């Protein structure tokens, strides 16, 4: 089975990221990591390949330096990667991103596309559905479990009151949640070493036959008008003491506020 | 011909008989050594004087055995008996050569002295064997496991000694008193009426029985724990000489290497020697906090497990060493196959759970009379699990990721590293700013804060107290602030050598940049790693623990503590004076045991007026871990009872009102332990710096 996982480098989630004057991310302020939601997709892909055999290709649209971040996902066990990188893409909107990724997917052979529910920086959560639409792929979202048979994929789509069982013929695009895989694996040193020699192919817009004026920052369909930090949360209260005392304190706290 | 020997019927057979025993012994040992040769190489031989010193101290004087005085005396009597009776045995198999030489001058007085010594040693050894049997069979201390082989060996030793005494007694009775052999001569007196032929027969019987038992002992020795009488000398001589707190380096760039220890073959031959030296005495097990709290880890079983794997690897091998010449002979190539030494250590010598139970406290290493090294091997196994298989308790993955990404196991941004300084009445200078201003050279000491003090609320209080002490003493100090990152200790001890080297390399670079004259830290883990492990990465820095630094400030008169509990610093309360008087010091493993810092925290505590120190039984280098070492801080403690609860119990037994600590992890563990314990009302855990800060009057 050939699986493509959409992976996005995002600023480290410890909260040191800064925006530049143009309200775009100052990439020097915070080292990039693999978008945590995408790690669940990589983990899901690894499990499918462990069960059924096959290959995993990472697909990323990001500045050229992103190969380093992609290697971290390769170290988990993915087999290769494609990085679409072009100066014209700085400031691209979600729609442009979907167009570029769809064009890149068209150059690849695959049975399944996996991705995370949203990026931790942009947080839009719409690129996946855009890609599926543009590629004409069945779109199965919020998967709490993923099963593949010969030519079909079946997922449990998480839902406020339970789950739905969805099934689609392959190739298809599945949005994977943490529920499906639990924690993503920690890359071993052997994995890190193996990742060094894996091939990451770089593609430009020209390679994909896309017009920079149509998908780049210049053509962005959305624009950031302003930013402000979130309101500071109230102080955390840490409950210490023996298990019994702590439990009583927590129950009292909740009871006072009529939560229970 | 020496008369004594000529009296023995068939005496010329003694030497061939003995040589036969030696030959079997030699062939068995050669088999062991073939497995040694098939595993990884071990450390080279260097520093021969230090090694010889260790040999005298641990093998000849057996200092470690006297930690348990009765067992120590018992063992020493048997050891001395063996050595001295050995002279007699050597005499017998050389047809009296020894006696001929020793007995020649001074009219035989020297040989008479040997016989006297033999008499005394034999009686001593006999008493010791009897005591040992009582322990094995009747009183049975917990650390001694009953094994048939142990009892058989004791009976054999008893037999060897008794037959020697018998031979000397009957010889005296049959042929007249032997000069010097006072005890056996006296025993012979009542036998004088017996028929001479019978006495002569009994003498011959005892004489041959003695030799037969010695030969029998040689034959079974290589397969029992008593092999330690041979191997312990080598094991002590070949001991690890590097600081005990320094784990071996691992080349993380070698693509074809096995990282860490996976199979028997990855162990060094010194590790196998450890296995063949273990006396199964159980001292390590008795000292182990994981074992004491009912966890599957048992350091003795681990070392014996290594020995069993090695034993298994050699089963089926011929006795004749399998050299190239031998192999050419038909039917002689039994080949030590690579699969024989490829048995995995996890589940072969130690269970997976036990590997992760270890707090790397080093109590086992400290207790072992023959200097076996357990910790380096356990971490070696963790390295393999982490670096090759990513197999570790799930809950430590976030700590690994956090150390890698954020430079600290809490996953907090570096920008908050100085938050602990908020509320201090004086500024805390940062090295980078001082360097920019050109005043870095004024700094006396660089305070390495450590991640705990930077991000943990409780440890931040300690940091403030320590900084308050420094400020009160007028010490010009600086911190690294955002440029500091985790020392790497937790990563290294959890087996993640890759992340350790990443963090350590960066820290060494940072520290080199500022070239601090001295580094002071309140974290024993940072202390140990910077002092003992950074040299492996080219960083040699002078590091002191804050307790030692404070003790020096007090000794120099730069800090003058007033009475306990005076409300002069942080943490002092109105009723502090009344409450905080009896103090017990909980020693951190990485401070006391690994680095010998024992007196200093006590000097600080003792300098505070009105404090009465109440020691726990296990203190100093015998301390009992708080439960957080070896990265256990970041793991759940699901198996057995909690180690910190046990340590808290020990602390409460002293009746002290304060548990003084010198480590942020001990602080967490003891604070939690006290919170959960019954009858701990009013008892608090305080860092030594906090005790001092409460009592400060600047000098
Ligand atoms: S280091 Fe401590 S916990 Fe680990 S085996 Fe030795 S005594 Fe037990
Ligand atoms: S390892 Fe050392 S302390 Fe432990 S049982 Fe063996 S000899 Fe005794």
Short mmCIF file of C-alpha atoms and ligand atoms in Angstrom, two decimals, chain B residues 288-289 297 299 358-364 375 378, ligand 1:
data_model
loop_
_atom_site.label_atom_id
_atom_site.label_comp_id
_atom_site.label_asym_id
_atom_site.label_seq_id
_atom_site.Cartn_x
_atom_site.Cartn_y
_atom_site.Cartn_z
CA UNK B 288 18.27 -1.95 46.71
CA UNK B 289 15.35 0.45 47.24
CA UNK B 297 14.20 -5.61 40.16
CA UNK B 299 20.37 -6.66 41.33
CA UNK B 358 16.13 0.97 38.71
CA UNK B 359 16.65 4.43 40.22
CA UNK B 360 20.41 4.16 39.43
CA UNK B 361 21.02 4.95 43.08
CA UNK B 362 24.22 2.90 43.16
CA UNK B 363 23.44 1.31 46.52
CA UNK B 364 24.09 -2.11 44.99
CA UNK B 375 24.24 0.35 37.17
CA UNK B 378 21.30 -1.57 33.47
S1 LIG C 1 21.08 1.21 41.38
FE1 LIG C 1 19.72 1.21 43.16
S2 LIG C 1 17.71 0.70 42.30
FE2 LIG C 1 19.22 0.14 40.75
S3 LIG C 1 19.65 -2.00 41.15
FE3 LIG C 1 21.17 -0.85 42.26
S4 LIG C 1 20.33 -0.60 44.30
FE4 LIG C 1 18.64 -1.23 42.98
#
